[in-house]
Structures are given as structure tokens and as C-alpha cells.
Coordinates of N, CA and C in Angstrom, one line a residue:
Chain A
G1 N 13.7 1.2 -20.3 CA 14.0 0.9 -18.9 C 13.9 -0.5 -18.6
E2 N 14.2 -0.9 -17.4 CA 14.1 -2.3 -17.0 C 12.7 -2.8 -16.9
N3 N 12.5 -4.0 -17.3 CA 11.1 -4.6 -17.2 C 11.3 -6.0 -16.4
V4 N 10.6 -6.1 -15.3 CA 10.7 -7.3 -14.5 C 9.3 -8.0 -14.5
E5 N 9.4 -9.3 -15.0 CA 8.1 -10.1 -15.0 C 8.2 -11.1 -13.9
Q6 N 7.1 -11.3 -13.2 CA 7.1 -12.2 -12.1 C 5.9 -13.2 -12.2
H7 N 6.3 -14.5 -11.9 CA 5.3 -15.6 -12.1 C 5.5 -16.6 -10.9
P8 N 4.4 -17.2 -10.4 CA 3.0 -16.9 -10.8 C 2.5 -15.7 -10.1
S9 N 1.3 -15.3 -10.4 CA 0.7 -14.2 -9.7 C 0.1 -14.6 -8.3
T10 N -0.4 -15.9 -8.3 CA -0.9 -16.5 -7.1 C -0.3 -17.9 -6.9
L11 N -0.1 -18.3 -5.7 CA 0.5 -19.6 -5.4 C -0.1 -20.1 -4.1
S12 N -0.7 -21.3 -4.1 CA -1.2 -21.9 -3.0 C -0.5 -23.2 -2.7
V13 N 0.1 -23.3 -1.5 CA 0.8 -24.5 -1.2 C 0.4 -25.1 0.2
Q14 N 0.6 -26.4 0.3 CA 0.3 -27.0 1.6 C 1.4 -26.8 2.6
E15 N 1.0 -26.5 3.8 CA 2.0 -26.3 4.8 C 3.1 -27.4 4.8
G16 N 4.3 -27.0 4.8 CA 5.4 -28.0 4.8 C 6.0 -28.2 3.4
D17 N 5.2 -27.9 2.4 CA 5.7 -28.0 1.0 C 6.6 -26.8 0.7
S18 N 7.2 -26.8 -0.5 CA 8.1 -25.7 -1.0 C 7.3 -24.8 -1.9
A19 N 7.7 -23.6 -2.0 CA 7.2 -22.6 -2.9 C 8.3 -22.0 -3.7
V20 N 8.0 -21.8 -5.0 CA 9.0 -21.2 -5.9 C 8.4 -20.1 -6.7
I21 N 9.0 -18.9 -6.7 CA 8.6 -17.8 -7.5 C 9.7 -17.4 -8.4
K22 N 9.3 -17.1 -9.7 CA 10.3 -16.8 -10.7 C 10.2 -15.4 -11.3
C23 N 11.3 -14.8 -11.5 CA 11.3 -13.5 -12.2 C 12.3 -13.4 -13.3
T24 N 11.9 -12.7 -14.3 CA 12.9 -12.4 -15.4 C 13.0 -10.9 -15.5
Y25 N 14.2 -10.5 -16.0 CA 14.5 -9.1 -16.2 C 15.0 -8.9 -17.6
S26 N 14.9 -7.7 -18.1 CA 15.3 -7.4 -19.5 C 16.6 -6.8 -19.7
D27 N 17.1 -6.0 -18.7 CA 18.3 -5.2 -18.8 C 19.5 -6.0 -18.3
S28 N 20.4 -6.4 -19.2 CA 21.6 -7.2 -18.8 C 22.5 -6.5 -17.9
A29 N 22.4 -5.1 -17.8 CA 23.2 -4.3 -16.9 C 22.7 -4.4 -15.4
S30 N 21.6 -5.0 -15.2 CA 21.1 -5.1 -13.8 C 22.0 -6.0 -13.0
N31 N 22.3 -5.6 -11.7 CA 23.3 -6.3 -11.0 C 22.9 -6.5 -9.5
Y32 N 21.7 -6.1 -9.1 CA 21.2 -6.3 -7.8 C 19.8 -6.7 -7.8
F33 N 19.4 -7.8 -7.0 CA 18.1 -8.4 -7.1 C 17.6 -8.7 -5.7
P34 N 16.8 -7.8 -5.1 CA 16.2 -8.0 -3.8 C 14.8 -8.7 -3.9
W35 N 14.4 -9.3 -2.8 CA 13.1 -9.9 -2.7 C 12.5 -9.3 -1.4
Y36 N 11.2 -8.8 -1.6 CA 10.5 -8.2 -0.5 C 9.2 -9.1 -0.2
K37 N 8.9 -9.1 1.1 CA 7.7 -9.7 1.6 C 6.7 -8.6 2.2
Q38 N 5.5 -8.7 1.7 CA 4.5 -7.7 2.2 C 3.3 -8.4 2.8
E39 N 3.2 -8.3 4.1 CA 2.0 -8.9 4.8 C 0.9 -7.9 4.7
L40 N -0.3 -8.4 4.8 CA -1.5 -7.6 4.6 C -1.5 -6.3 5.4
G41 N -1.6 -5.1 4.7 CA -1.7 -3.9 5.4 C -0.4 -3.3 5.9
K42 N 0.7 -4.0 5.6 CA 2.0 -3.6 6.2 C 3.0 -3.1 5.0
R43 N 4.1 -2.6 5.4 CA 5.1 -2.2 4.4 C 5.8 -3.4 3.9
P44 N 6.4 -3.3 2.6 CA 7.3 -4.4 2.1 C 8.5 -4.4 3.0
Q45 N 9.0 -5.6 3.2 CA 10.3 -5.8 4.0 C 11.2 -6.7 3.2
L46 N 12.5 -6.3 3.2 CA 13.4 -7.2 2.5 C 13.6 -8.5 3.2
I47 N 13.6 -9.6 2.5 CA 13.8 -10.9 3.1 C 15.1 -11.5 2.6
I48 N 15.6 -11.2 1.4 CA 16.8 -11.7 0.9 C 17.2 -10.9 -0.4
D49 N 18.5 -10.8 -0.6 CA 18.9 -10.2 -1.9 C 20.1 -10.9 -2.4
I50 N 20.4 -10.7 -3.7 CA 21.6 -11.3 -4.3 C 22.2 -10.3 -5.3
R51 N 23.5 -10.4 -5.5 CA 24.1 -9.6 -6.5 C 24.7 -10.4 -7.6
S52 N 25.0 -9.8 -8.7 CA 25.2 -10.5 -9.9 C 26.5 -11.3 -9.9
N53 N 27.3 -11.1 -8.9 CA 28.6 -11.9 -8.8 C 28.4 -13.2 -8.0
V54 N 27.1 -13.4 -7.6 CA 26.8 -14.6 -6.8 C 25.7 -15.4 -7.5
G55 N 25.8 -16.7 -7.6 CA 24.7 -17.5 -8.2 C 23.6 -18.0 -7.3
E56 N 23.9 -18.1 -6.0 CA 22.9 -18.6 -5.1 C 23.2 -18.0 -3.7
K57 N 22.1 -17.8 -2.9 CA 22.3 -17.3 -1.6 C 21.2 -17.9 -0.7
K58 N 21.5 -18.3 0.5 CA 20.5 -19.0 1.3 C 20.5 -18.4 2.7
D59 N 19.3 -18.3 3.3 CA 19.1 -17.8 4.6 C 18.0 -18.6 5.3
Q60 N 18.4 -19.6 6.0 CA 17.5 -20.5 6.7 C 16.6 -21.2 5.6
R61 N 15.3 -21.0 5.7 CA 14.3 -21.6 4.7 C 14.2 -20.9 3.4
I62 N 14.9 -19.8 3.2 CA 14.7 -19.0 2.0 C 16.0 -19.0 1.2
A63 N 15.9 -19.2 -0.1 CA 17.1 -19.2 -0.9 C 16.7 -18.4 -2.2
V64 N 17.7 -17.8 -2.8 CA 17.5 -17.1 -4.1 C 18.6 -17.6 -5.1
T65 N 18.2 -17.9 -6.3 CA 19.2 -18.3 -7.3 C 19.1 -17.3 -8.5
L66 N 20.2 -17.1 -9.1 CA 20.3 -16.1 -10.2 C 21.0 -16.8 -11.4
N67 N 20.4 -16.6 -12.6 CA 21.0 -17.1 -13.8 C 21.2 -15.9 -14.7
K68 N 22.4 -15.3 -14.7 CA 22.6 -14.1 -15.5 C 22.5 -14.3 -17.0
T69 N 22.9 -15.5 -17.4 CA 22.8 -15.7 -18.9 C 21.4 -15.7 -19.4
A70 N 20.5 -16.3 -18.6 CA 19.1 -16.4 -19.0 C 18.3 -15.2 -18.5
K71 N 18.9 -14.4 -17.6 CA 18.3 -13.2 -17.0 C 17.1 -13.6 -16.2
H72 N 17.2 -14.5 -15.4 CA 16.1 -14.8 -14.5 C 16.7 -15.2 -13.1
F73 N 15.8 -14.9 -12.1 CA 16.2 -15.3 -10.7 C 14.9 -15.8 -10.0
S74 N 15.1 -16.6 -9.0 CA 14.0 -17.3 -8.4 C 14.1 -17.2 -6.8
L75 N 13.0 -17.2 -6.2 CA 12.9 -17.3 -4.7 C 12.4 -18.7 -4.4
H76 N 13.1 -19.4 -3.4 CA 12.6 -20.7 -3.0 C 12.4 -20.6 -1.5
I77 N 11.2 -21.1 -1.1 CA 10.9 -21.2 0.3 C 10.6 -22.6 0.6
T78 N 11.3 -23.2 1.5 CA 11.2 -24.6 1.9 C 10.4 -24.7 3.2
E79 N 9.8 -25.9 3.4 CA 9.1 -26.1 4.7 C 8.1 -25.0 5.0
T80 N 7.3 -24.6 4.1 CA 6.4 -23.4 4.3 C 5.6 -23.5 5.5
Q81 N 5.3 -22.4 6.1 CA 4.6 -22.2 7.4 C 3.5 -21.2 7.1
P82 N 2.4 -21.2 7.9 CA 1.3 -20.2 7.7 C 1.8 -18.8 7.7
E83 N 2.8 -18.5 8.5 CA 3.3 -17.1 8.5 C 4.1 -16.7 7.2
D84 N 4.3 -17.6 6.3 CA 4.9 -17.3 5.0 C 3.8 -16.8 4.1
S85 N 2.6 -16.8 4.5 CA 1.5 -16.3 3.6 C 1.6 -14.8 3.5
A86 N 1.8 -14.3 2.3 CA 2.0 -12.8 2.1 C 2.1 -12.6 0.6
V87 N 2.3 -11.3 0.2 CA 2.7 -11.0 -1.2 C 4.2 -10.8 -1.3
Y88 N 4.8 -11.5 -2.3 CA 6.2 -11.4 -2.5 C 6.5 -10.6 -3.7
F89 N 7.5 -9.7 -3.7 CA 7.9 -8.9 -4.8 C 9.3 -9.1 -5.1
C90 N 9.7 -9.4 -6.4 CA 11.0 -9.4 -6.8 C 11.3 -8.0 -7.4
A91 N 12.6 -7.7 -7.5 CA 13.0 -6.4 -8.1 C 14.4 -6.5 -8.7
A92 N 14.7 -5.6 -9.6 CA 16.0 -5.6 -10.2 C 16.5 -4.2 -10.3
S93 N 17.9 -4.0 -10.2 CA 18.4 -2.7 -10.2 C 19.8 -2.7 -10.9
K94 N 20.1 -1.6 -11.6 CA 21.5 -1.4 -12.0 C 22.0 -0.1 -11.3
N95 N 23.0 0.5 -11.7 CA 23.6 1.6 -11.0 C 22.9 2.9 -11.3
D96 N 21.5 2.9 -11.1 CA 20.8 4.1 -11.4 C 19.8 4.5 -10.3
Y97 N 20.1 4.1 -9.1 CA 19.3 4.5 -7.9 C 17.9 3.9 -7.8
K98 N 17.4 3.3 -8.9 CA 16.0 2.8 -8.9 C 15.9 1.3 -8.8
L99 N 14.8 0.8 -8.3 CA 14.5 -0.6 -8.3 C 13.3 -0.7 -9.3
S100 N 13.3 -1.7 -10.1 CA 12.2 -2.1 -10.9 C 11.5 -3.3 -10.3
F101 N 10.3 -3.2 -9.9 CA 9.6 -4.3 -9.2 C 8.8 -5.2 -10.1
G102 N 8.7 -6.4 -9.8 CA 7.7 -7.3 -10.4 C 6.3 -7.0 -9.9
A103 N 5.3 -7.6 -10.5 CA 3.9 -7.3 -10.1 C 3.5 -8.0 -8.8
G104 N 4.3 -8.9 -8.3 CA 3.9 -9.5 -7.0 C 3.3 -10.9 -7.2
T105 N 3.6 -11.8 -6.1 CA 3.0 -13.1 -6.1 C 2.3 -13.2 -4.7
T106 N 1.0 -13.6 -4.7 CA 0.3 -13.8 -3.5 C 0.5 -15.3 -3.1
V107 N 1.1 -15.5 -2.0 CA 1.4 -16.9 -1.5 C 0.4 -17.2 -0.4
T108 N -0.3 -18.3 -0.5 CA -1.2 -18.7 0.6 C -0.7 -20.1 1.0
V109 N -0.4 -20.3 2.3 CA 0.0 -21.5 2.8 C -1.2 -22.2 3.6
R110 N -1.6 -23.3 3.1 CA -2.8 -24.0 3.6 C -2.4 -24.9 4.8
A111 N -3.1 -24.8 5.9 CA -2.7 -25.6 7.1 C -3.2 -27.0 6.9
Chain B
S1 N 20.9 3.4 14.7 CA 20.3 2.7 13.5 C 19.3 3.7 12.8
Q2 N 19.0 3.4 11.6 CA 18.2 4.3 10.8 C 16.7 4.0 11.0
T3 N 15.9 5.1 11.0 CA 14.5 5.0 11.2 C 13.8 5.9 10.1
I4 N 12.7 5.4 9.6 CA 12.0 6.2 8.7 C 10.5 6.4 9.2
H5 N 10.1 7.6 9.1 CA 8.7 8.0 9.6 C 7.9 8.5 8.5
Q6 N 6.6 8.2 8.6 CA 5.7 8.8 7.6 C 4.4 9.2 8.4
W7 N 3.9 10.4 8.0 CA 2.6 10.8 8.6 C 1.8 11.6 7.6
P8 N 0.5 11.6 7.7 CA -0.2 10.8 8.7 C -0.3 9.3 8.3
A9 N -0.8 8.5 9.2 CA -0.9 7.0 8.9 C -2.1 6.8 8.0
T10 N -3.1 7.4 8.2 CA -4.3 7.3 7.4 C -4.9 8.7 7.1
L11 N -5.6 8.8 6.0 CA -6.1 10.1 5.6 C -7.3 9.9 4.7
V12 N -8.4 10.6 5.0 CA -9.6 10.6 4.2 C -9.8 12.0 3.7
Q13 N -9.8 12.2 2.4 CA -9.9 13.5 1.8 C -11.0 13.6 0.7
P14 N -11.7 14.7 0.6 CA -12.6 14.8 -0.5 C -11.9 15.1 -1.9
V15 N -12.5 14.7 -2.9 CA -12.0 15.0 -4.3 C -11.8 16.6 -4.4
G16 N -10.7 17.0 -5.0 CA -10.4 18.4 -5.2 C -9.7 19.0 -4.1
S17 N -9.5 18.4 -3.0 CA -8.8 19.0 -1.8 C -7.3 18.8 -2.0
P18 N -6.5 19.6 -1.3 CA -5.0 19.5 -1.4 C -4.5 18.3 -0.5
L19 N -3.3 18.0 -0.8 CA -2.6 16.9 -0.1 C -1.2 17.2 0.3
S20 N -0.8 16.8 1.5 CA 0.6 16.9 1.9 C 1.0 15.7 2.7
L21 N 1.8 14.9 2.2 CA 2.3 13.7 3.0 C 3.8 13.9 3.3
E22 N 4.2 13.6 4.5 CA 5.6 13.8 4.9 C 6.3 12.6 5.3
C23 N 7.6 12.5 4.9 CA 8.5 11.4 5.2 C 9.8 12.0 5.7
T24 N 10.3 11.4 6.8 CA 11.6 11.8 7.4 C 12.4 10.6 7.7
V25 N 13.7 10.7 7.6 CA 14.6 9.6 7.9 C 15.5 10.1 9.0
E26 N 15.8 9.2 9.9 CA 16.8 9.5 11.0 C 17.9 8.5 10.9
G27 N 19.1 9.0 11.3 CA 20.2 8.1 11.5 C 21.1 7.9 10.3
T28 N 20.9 8.7 9.3 CA 21.7 8.6 8.1 C 21.8 10.0 7.4
S29 N 22.8 10.2 6.6 CA 23.0 11.4 5.9 C 22.9 11.2 4.4
N30 N 22.4 12.2 3.7 CA 22.3 12.2 2.2 C 21.7 10.9 1.7
P31 N 20.6 10.5 2.2 CA 19.9 9.3 1.6 C 19.3 9.6 0.3
N32 N 19.1 8.6 -0.5 CA 18.2 8.7 -1.6 C 16.8 8.4 -1.1
L33 N 15.9 9.2 -1.6 CA 14.5 9.1 -1.0 C 13.5 8.8 -2.2
Y34 N 12.5 8.0 -1.9 CA 11.6 7.6 -2.9 C 10.1 7.7 -2.4
W35 N 9.2 8.0 -3.3 CA 7.8 7.9 -3.1 C 7.2 6.8 -4.0
Y36 N 6.5 5.9 -3.4 CA 5.8 4.9 -4.2 C 4.3 5.0 -3.9
R37 N 3.5 4.5 -4.8 CA 2.0 4.4 -4.6 C 1.7 2.9 -4.9
Q38 N 0.8 2.4 -4.0 CA 0.3 1.0 -4.2 C -1.2 1.0 -4.2
A39 N -1.8 0.8 -5.3 CA -3.3 0.7 -5.3 C -3.7 -0.6 -4.7
A40 N -4.9 -0.7 -4.2 CA -5.4 -1.9 -3.5 C -5.1 -3.2 -4.3
G41 N -4.4 -4.1 -3.8 CA -4.2 -5.4 -4.4 C -3.2 -5.3 -5.6
R42 N -2.5 -4.2 -5.7 CA -1.6 -4.1 -6.9 C -0.1 -4.0 -6.4
G43 N 0.7 -3.7 -7.4 CA 2.2 -3.6 -7.2 C 2.6 -2.2 -6.8
L44 N 3.9 -2.0 -6.8 CA 4.5 -0.8 -6.4 C 4.8 0.1 -7.6
Q45 N 4.3 1.3 -7.6 CA 4.5 2.3 -8.6 C 5.4 3.4 -8.1
L46 N 6.6 3.5 -8.7 CA 7.5 4.6 -8.3 C 6.9 5.9 -8.8
L47 N 6.8 6.9 -7.9 CA 6.3 8.2 -8.3 C 7.4 9.2 -8.5
F48 N 8.2 9.3 -7.5 CA 9.3 10.3 -7.5 C 10.5 9.7 -6.7
Y49 N 11.7 10.2 -7.1 CA 12.9 9.9 -6.3 C 13.8 11.1 -6.2
S50 N 14.6 11.1 -5.2 CA 15.5 12.3 -5.0 C 16.9 11.8 -4.5
V51 N 17.9 12.2 -5.1 CA 19.3 11.9 -4.7 C 20.0 13.0 -3.9
G52 N 19.3 14.1 -3.7 CA 19.8 15.2 -2.9 C 18.8 16.3 -2.7
I53 N 19.1 17.2 -1.9 CA 18.2 18.4 -1.6 C 17.9 19.1 -2.9
G54 N 16.7 19.3 -3.1 CA 16.2 20.1 -4.3 C 16.3 19.3 -5.6
Q55 N 16.7 18.0 -5.6 CA 16.8 17.2 -6.8 C 15.7 16.2 -6.8
I56 N 14.7 16.4 -7.7 CA 13.6 15.5 -7.8 C 13.4 15.0 -9.2
S57 N 13.3 13.7 -9.3 CA 13.0 13.0 -10.6 C 11.6 12.5 -10.5
S58 N 10.8 12.8 -11.6 CA 9.4 12.3 -11.7 C 9.4 11.1 -12.6
E59 N 8.7 10.1 -12.1 CA 8.6 8.9 -13.0 C 7.3 8.8 -13.7
V60 N 6.2 9.4 -13.1 CA 4.9 9.2 -13.7 C 4.2 10.6 -13.7
P61 N 4.0 11.2 -14.9 CA 3.3 12.5 -14.9 C 1.9 12.4 -14.4
Q62 N 1.5 13.2 -13.5 CA 0.2 13.2 -12.9 C 0.0 14.5 -12.1
N63 N -1.0 14.5 -11.2 CA -1.3 15.7 -10.5 C -0.6 15.7 -9.1
L64 N 0.5 15.0 -9.0 CA 1.3 15.0 -7.8 C 2.6 15.7 -8.0
S65 N 3.2 16.2 -6.9 CA 4.5 16.8 -7.0 C 5.2 16.4 -5.7
A66 N 6.6 16.5 -5.7 CA 7.4 16.2 -4.6 C 8.4 17.3 -4.3
S67 N 8.8 17.4 -3.1 CA 9.8 18.3 -2.7 C 10.7 17.8 -1.6
R68 N 11.9 18.2 -1.6 CA 12.9 17.8 -0.6 C 13.5 19.1 0.0
P69 N 12.9 19.6 1.0 CA 13.4 20.9 1.6 C 14.6 20.7 2.5
Q70 N 14.7 19.5 3.0 CA 15.9 19.2 3.9 C 16.5 17.9 3.5
D71 N 17.7 17.6 4.0 CA 18.4 16.4 3.5 C 17.6 15.1 3.8
R72 N 16.9 15.1 4.9 CA 16.2 13.8 5.3 C 14.7 14.0 5.4
Q73 N 14.2 14.9 4.6 CA 12.7 15.1 4.5 C 12.3 15.1 3.1
F74 N 11.2 14.4 2.9 CA 10.6 14.2 1.5 C 9.1 14.4 1.6
I75 N 8.6 15.3 0.8 CA 7.2 15.7 0.9 C 6.5 15.4 -0.4
L76 N 5.3 14.8 -0.3 CA 4.5 14.5 -1.5 C 3.3 15.4 -1.4
S77 N 2.9 16.1 -2.5 CA 1.8 17.1 -2.5 C 1.0 16.9 -3.7
S78 N -0.2 17.5 -3.5 CA -1.2 17.6 -4.6 C -2.0 18.9 -4.4
K79 N -2.3 19.6 -5.4 CA -3.2 20.8 -5.3 C -4.7 20.4 -5.3
K80 N -5.0 19.3 -6.1 CA -6.4 18.9 -6.2 C -6.4 17.4 -6.3
L81 N -6.9 16.7 -5.3 CA -6.9 15.2 -5.4 C -8.0 14.7 -6.3
L82 N -7.6 13.5 -6.9 CA -8.6 12.8 -7.8 C -9.0 11.5 -7.1
L83 N -10.1 10.9 -7.5 CA -10.5 9.6 -6.9 C -9.4 8.6 -7.1
S84 N -8.7 8.7 -8.3 CA -7.7 7.7 -8.6 C -6.4 7.9 -7.8
D85 N -6.3 8.9 -7.0 CA -5.2 9.1 -6.1 C -5.3 8.2 -4.8
S86 N -6.4 7.6 -4.6 CA -6.5 6.7 -3.4 C -5.5 5.6 -3.5
G87 N -4.9 5.2 -2.4 CA -3.9 4.1 -2.4 C -3.1 4.2 -1.1
F88 N -2.1 3.3 -1.1 CA -1.1 3.2 0.0 C 0.2 3.9 -0.5
Y89 N 0.5 5.0 0.2 CA 1.7 5.7 -0.2 C 2.9 5.3 0.7
L90 N 3.9 4.9 0.0 CA 5.1 4.4 0.8 C 6.3 5.3 0.4
C91 N 7.0 5.7 1.5 CA 8.3 6.4 1.3 C 9.4 5.3 1.6
A92 N 10.5 5.5 0.9 CA 11.6 4.5 1.0 C 12.9 5.3 1.0
W93 N 14.0 4.7 1.6 CA 15.3 5.4 1.5 C 16.4 4.3 1.3
T94 N 17.5 4.8 0.7 CA 18.6 4.0 0.6 C 19.8 4.9 0.6
V95 N 21.0 4.3 0.7 CA 22.2 5.1 0.6 C 23.1 4.5 -0.6
G96 N 23.4 5.4 -1.6 CA 24.1 4.9 -2.7 C 23.2 4.1 -3.6
G97 N 23.8 3.4 -4.6 CA 23.0 2.6 -5.5 C 23.8 1.7 -6.3
P98 N 23.3 0.5 -6.7 CA 22.0 0.0 -6.2 C 22.2 -0.7 -4.8
E99 N 21.3 -0.3 -3.9 CA 21.3 -0.9 -2.6 C 19.9 -1.2 -2.2
T100 N 19.7 -1.9 -1.1 CA 18.4 -2.2 -0.5 C 17.7 -0.9 -0.2
Q101 N 16.4 -0.9 -0.6 CA 15.5 0.2 -0.2 C 14.7 -0.2 1.0
Y102 N 14.6 0.6 2.0 CA 13.9 0.4 3.2 C 12.6 1.2 3.2
F103 N 11.5 0.6 3.4 CA 10.2 1.3 3.3 C 9.7 1.8 4.7
G104 N 9.1 3.0 4.6 CA 8.4 3.5 5.8 C 7.1 2.8 6.0
P105 N 6.4 3.1 7.1 CA 5.1 2.4 7.5 C 4.0 2.7 6.5
G106 N 4.1 3.8 5.7 CA 3.1 4.1 4.7 C 1.9 5.0 5.2
T107 N 1.3 5.6 4.3 CA 0.1 6.4 4.5 C -1.0 5.9 3.7
R108 N -2.1 5.5 4.3 CA -3.3 5.0 3.5 C -4.2 6.2 3.2
L109 N -4.3 6.5 2.0 CA -5.1 7.6 1.5 C -6.4 7.2 0.8
L110 N -7.5 7.7 1.3 CA -8.8 7.4 0.6 C -9.4 8.7 0.2
V111 N -9.6 8.8 -1.1 CA -10.2 10.0 -1.7 C -11.7 9.7 -2.0
L112 N -12.6 10.5 -1.5 CA -14.0 10.3 -1.7 C -14.7 11.4 -2.5

């Protein structure tokens, strides 16, 4: 099955700096890559996603890049704010109804 | 618009007791439904998923079971809870695949 590795496991950044989280996947047939944000005690919520026919996607301060050849994708958060503090999960999926999740990255934005 | 409900929100149960958690989705038909468990400070573990009524796929063999008695209802059960069953149980839905999965508010289960 699909194996998704996520790094780093924890990330501390100064407010206003950028944060980058990287994920690699093992199955070249994967074609859908969402990112979820989970605040403490809450449900995971989708923040951005990308499909394999696109190399980059941006939504305000959040962007995701995909390198199909290397089988890795990354989340970029610019101008970080305290409300960006949360656990972020990457995931990968092919046409089999399931998402394979990374282990998560705990992001702390220092004021 | 679509809405997903889970209940109860929190549950404290003794070891060896039974369990029934319910998830319902509104505003869509024939959704794919999922049960995940998240241990404290950990990632998301897929337990079961269903692509239709009566169709259940198990990802992790354990003392849990799932059923889908109606199109938009997904139930997670156990006959005898273990301490290791404690965690945050999340139901999710999607339509088709691969597509975004949307999570319910979750049930926090503590087994003592």
C-alpha cells in the first residue's frame, strides 16, 4: 500500500517567518494530495489540495508544490501568524477511495 | 450543503463494556464513509471504510466492527472495550474517489 512520510515532526517558527513541511509518497499511481490542519481538540480540516496534473497551487498565504518525478510534495506557509499553530497532515490517494496520511507536523508560531 | 454528525461527543466507559458510536451525513447521497482513530498526540489510523450500504472494508484487525445500515449512517461498535481503545474517533465522508474527505466533529472515548 501507499506509504507517506512527513517531515519535520515539529516545527517552531517566529511570527512572520515562513514554514515548510515536506512529504514523500511511495506509490507513483497516487494522484491526489490534500493537506489538513488540526487545531487542538478539533477535527482535521482541509486547507489546500493539489492533483497530479498541477505542479503548484496557492491560496493566500498557503501554497503547495508537487514533484511527481521525485514523488514529493510540500506545504509552504508564508508570513506565519499565531493562529497558524496547529498540527498539519499531508495525505496521498489514488483511485481507491482511501487517503494515506503522514504522521503529522506540529507547528508552533512564536510571537 | 453537506453536514456530518457524530455522537456522543465524549464517552467514558469501563474496560469490557460495549461501544456504539454513530455517524450520519446529511445533504448527499451514496457517500463513501470512513472511521478513523487518533490516539493522543498521534496521527490518523483508518479503521473501516464503506462505499455502499452493507459494504464494509476493515483496515486494522481488532476488537472493533462497523456497520452501515442506511445510506448515510455509519456505526462503529465493540463488544468489549480495551484500554487501548481510548482515543479520538473521527468519521469522514467523501463522494467518489479520490476526493477530499470531510471529517465529523469526533467522539472522544476514554476507557478506564
